[in-house]
Short mmCIF file of C-alpha atoms in Angstrom, two decimals:
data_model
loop_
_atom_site.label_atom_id
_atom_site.label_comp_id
_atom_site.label_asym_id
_atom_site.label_seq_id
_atom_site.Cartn_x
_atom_site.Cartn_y
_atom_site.Cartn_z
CA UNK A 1 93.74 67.93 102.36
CA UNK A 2 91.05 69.26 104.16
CA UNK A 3 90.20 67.58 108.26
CA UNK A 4 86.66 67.61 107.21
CA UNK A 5 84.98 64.84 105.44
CA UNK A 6 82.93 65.17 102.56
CA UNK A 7 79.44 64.98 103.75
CA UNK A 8 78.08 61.32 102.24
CA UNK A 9 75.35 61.88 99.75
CA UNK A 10 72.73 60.40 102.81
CA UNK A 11 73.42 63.53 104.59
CA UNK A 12 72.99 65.64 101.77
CA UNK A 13 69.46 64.15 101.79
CA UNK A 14 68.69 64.25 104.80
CA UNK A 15 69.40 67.96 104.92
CA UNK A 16 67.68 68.97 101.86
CA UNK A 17 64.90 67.43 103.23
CA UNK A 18 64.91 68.72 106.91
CA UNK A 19 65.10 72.23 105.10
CA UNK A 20 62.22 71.49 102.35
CA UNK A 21 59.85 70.01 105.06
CA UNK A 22 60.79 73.71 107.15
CA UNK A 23 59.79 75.58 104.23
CA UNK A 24 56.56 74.13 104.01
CA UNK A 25 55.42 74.81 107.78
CA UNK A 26 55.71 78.61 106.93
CA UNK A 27 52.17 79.77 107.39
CA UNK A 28 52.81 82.62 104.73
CA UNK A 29 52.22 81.87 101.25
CA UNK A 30 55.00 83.78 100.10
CA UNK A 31 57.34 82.81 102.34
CA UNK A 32 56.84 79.33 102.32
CA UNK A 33 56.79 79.07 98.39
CA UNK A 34 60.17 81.68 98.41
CA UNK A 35 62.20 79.08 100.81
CA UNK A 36 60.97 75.88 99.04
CA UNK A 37 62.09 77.59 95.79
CA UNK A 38 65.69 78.72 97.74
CA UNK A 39 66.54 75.25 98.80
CA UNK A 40 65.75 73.56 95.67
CA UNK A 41 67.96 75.79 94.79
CA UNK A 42 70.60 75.78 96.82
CA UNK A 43 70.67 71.86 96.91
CA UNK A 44 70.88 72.29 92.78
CA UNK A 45 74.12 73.92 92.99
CA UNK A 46 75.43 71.20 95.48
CA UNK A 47 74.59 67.88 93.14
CA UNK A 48 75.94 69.98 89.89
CA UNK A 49 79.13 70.83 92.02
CA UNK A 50 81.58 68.44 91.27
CA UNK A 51 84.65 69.96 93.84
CA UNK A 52 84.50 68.05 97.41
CA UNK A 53 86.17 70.99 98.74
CA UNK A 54 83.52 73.52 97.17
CA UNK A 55 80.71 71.01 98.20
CA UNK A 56 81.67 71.07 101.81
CA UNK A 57 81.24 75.16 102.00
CA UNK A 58 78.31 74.71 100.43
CA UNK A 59 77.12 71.91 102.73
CA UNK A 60 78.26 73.95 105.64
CA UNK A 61 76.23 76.92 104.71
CA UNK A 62 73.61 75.12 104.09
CA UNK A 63 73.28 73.47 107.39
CA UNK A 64 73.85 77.39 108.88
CA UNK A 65 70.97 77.95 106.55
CA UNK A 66 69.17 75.51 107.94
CA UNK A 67 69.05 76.81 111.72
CA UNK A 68 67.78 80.35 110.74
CA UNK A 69 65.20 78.77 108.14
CA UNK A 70 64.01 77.05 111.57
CA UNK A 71 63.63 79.83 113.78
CA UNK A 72 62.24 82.37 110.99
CA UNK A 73 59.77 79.49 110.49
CA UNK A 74 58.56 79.24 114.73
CA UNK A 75 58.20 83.02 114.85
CA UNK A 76 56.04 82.91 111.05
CA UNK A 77 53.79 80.39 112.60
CA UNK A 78 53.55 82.55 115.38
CA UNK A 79 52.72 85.79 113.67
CA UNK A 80 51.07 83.84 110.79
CA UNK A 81 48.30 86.22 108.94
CA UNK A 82 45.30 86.04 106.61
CA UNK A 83 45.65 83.56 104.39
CA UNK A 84 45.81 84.61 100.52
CA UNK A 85 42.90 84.02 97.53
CA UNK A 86 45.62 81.54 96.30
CA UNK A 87 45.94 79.45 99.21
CA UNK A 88 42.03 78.75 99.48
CA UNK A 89 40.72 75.96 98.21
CA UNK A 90 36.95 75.33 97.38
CA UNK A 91 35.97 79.11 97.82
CA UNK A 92 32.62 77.94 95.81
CA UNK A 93 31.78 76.15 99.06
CA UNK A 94 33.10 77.50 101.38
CA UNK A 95 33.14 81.58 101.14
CA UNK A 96 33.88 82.08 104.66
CA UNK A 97 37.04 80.70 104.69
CA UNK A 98 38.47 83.64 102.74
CA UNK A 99 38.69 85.02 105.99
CA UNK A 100 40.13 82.34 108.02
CA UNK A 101 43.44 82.91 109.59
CA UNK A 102 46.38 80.60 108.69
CA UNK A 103 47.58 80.41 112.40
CA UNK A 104 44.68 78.39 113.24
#
């Protein structure tokens, strides 16, 4: 038997939403939809899982997963472009804000 606990279903939680709530702060459309899809995902595969062994590797890659889906979403935000005709809202009122920038 493995020194390594199975994580408790809290922490599975918690994780899988730490990671959804960093998806959504990408300022890209495409990213941000393309990570919230990945960690539904990924967190799919964990609850069908039924192996505590195979549910801690996937736990423990997702919490890896987790640190790079933070920093890739800092340097987005920081490089953030133009936002896309799908991400504005109202256009009808607002033409103007086709051109807005999604870093500001």
């Amino acid at each position: 038997m493995s020194a390594v606990a199975t994580p408790s279903r809290q922490a599975i939680l918690n994780l899988y939403h730490n990671m959804l709530r960093t998806s959504q702060s990408f300022s890209s459309y495409n990213f941000r939809e393309y990570f919230v899809r990945r960690t539904k995902d990924t967190f799919r595969t964990i609850q069908n899982e039924s192996d505590a062994e195979k549910v801690r590797s996937l736990y423990a890659e997702a919490v890896k997963e987790s640190t790079v889906l933070r920093r890739s979403a800092v340097v987005n935000q920081l490089y953030g472009g133009w936002k896309l005709a799908v991400e504005v809202t109202d256009v009808e009122k607002r033409p103007e804000s086709i051109l807005e920038r999604s870093d500001s």
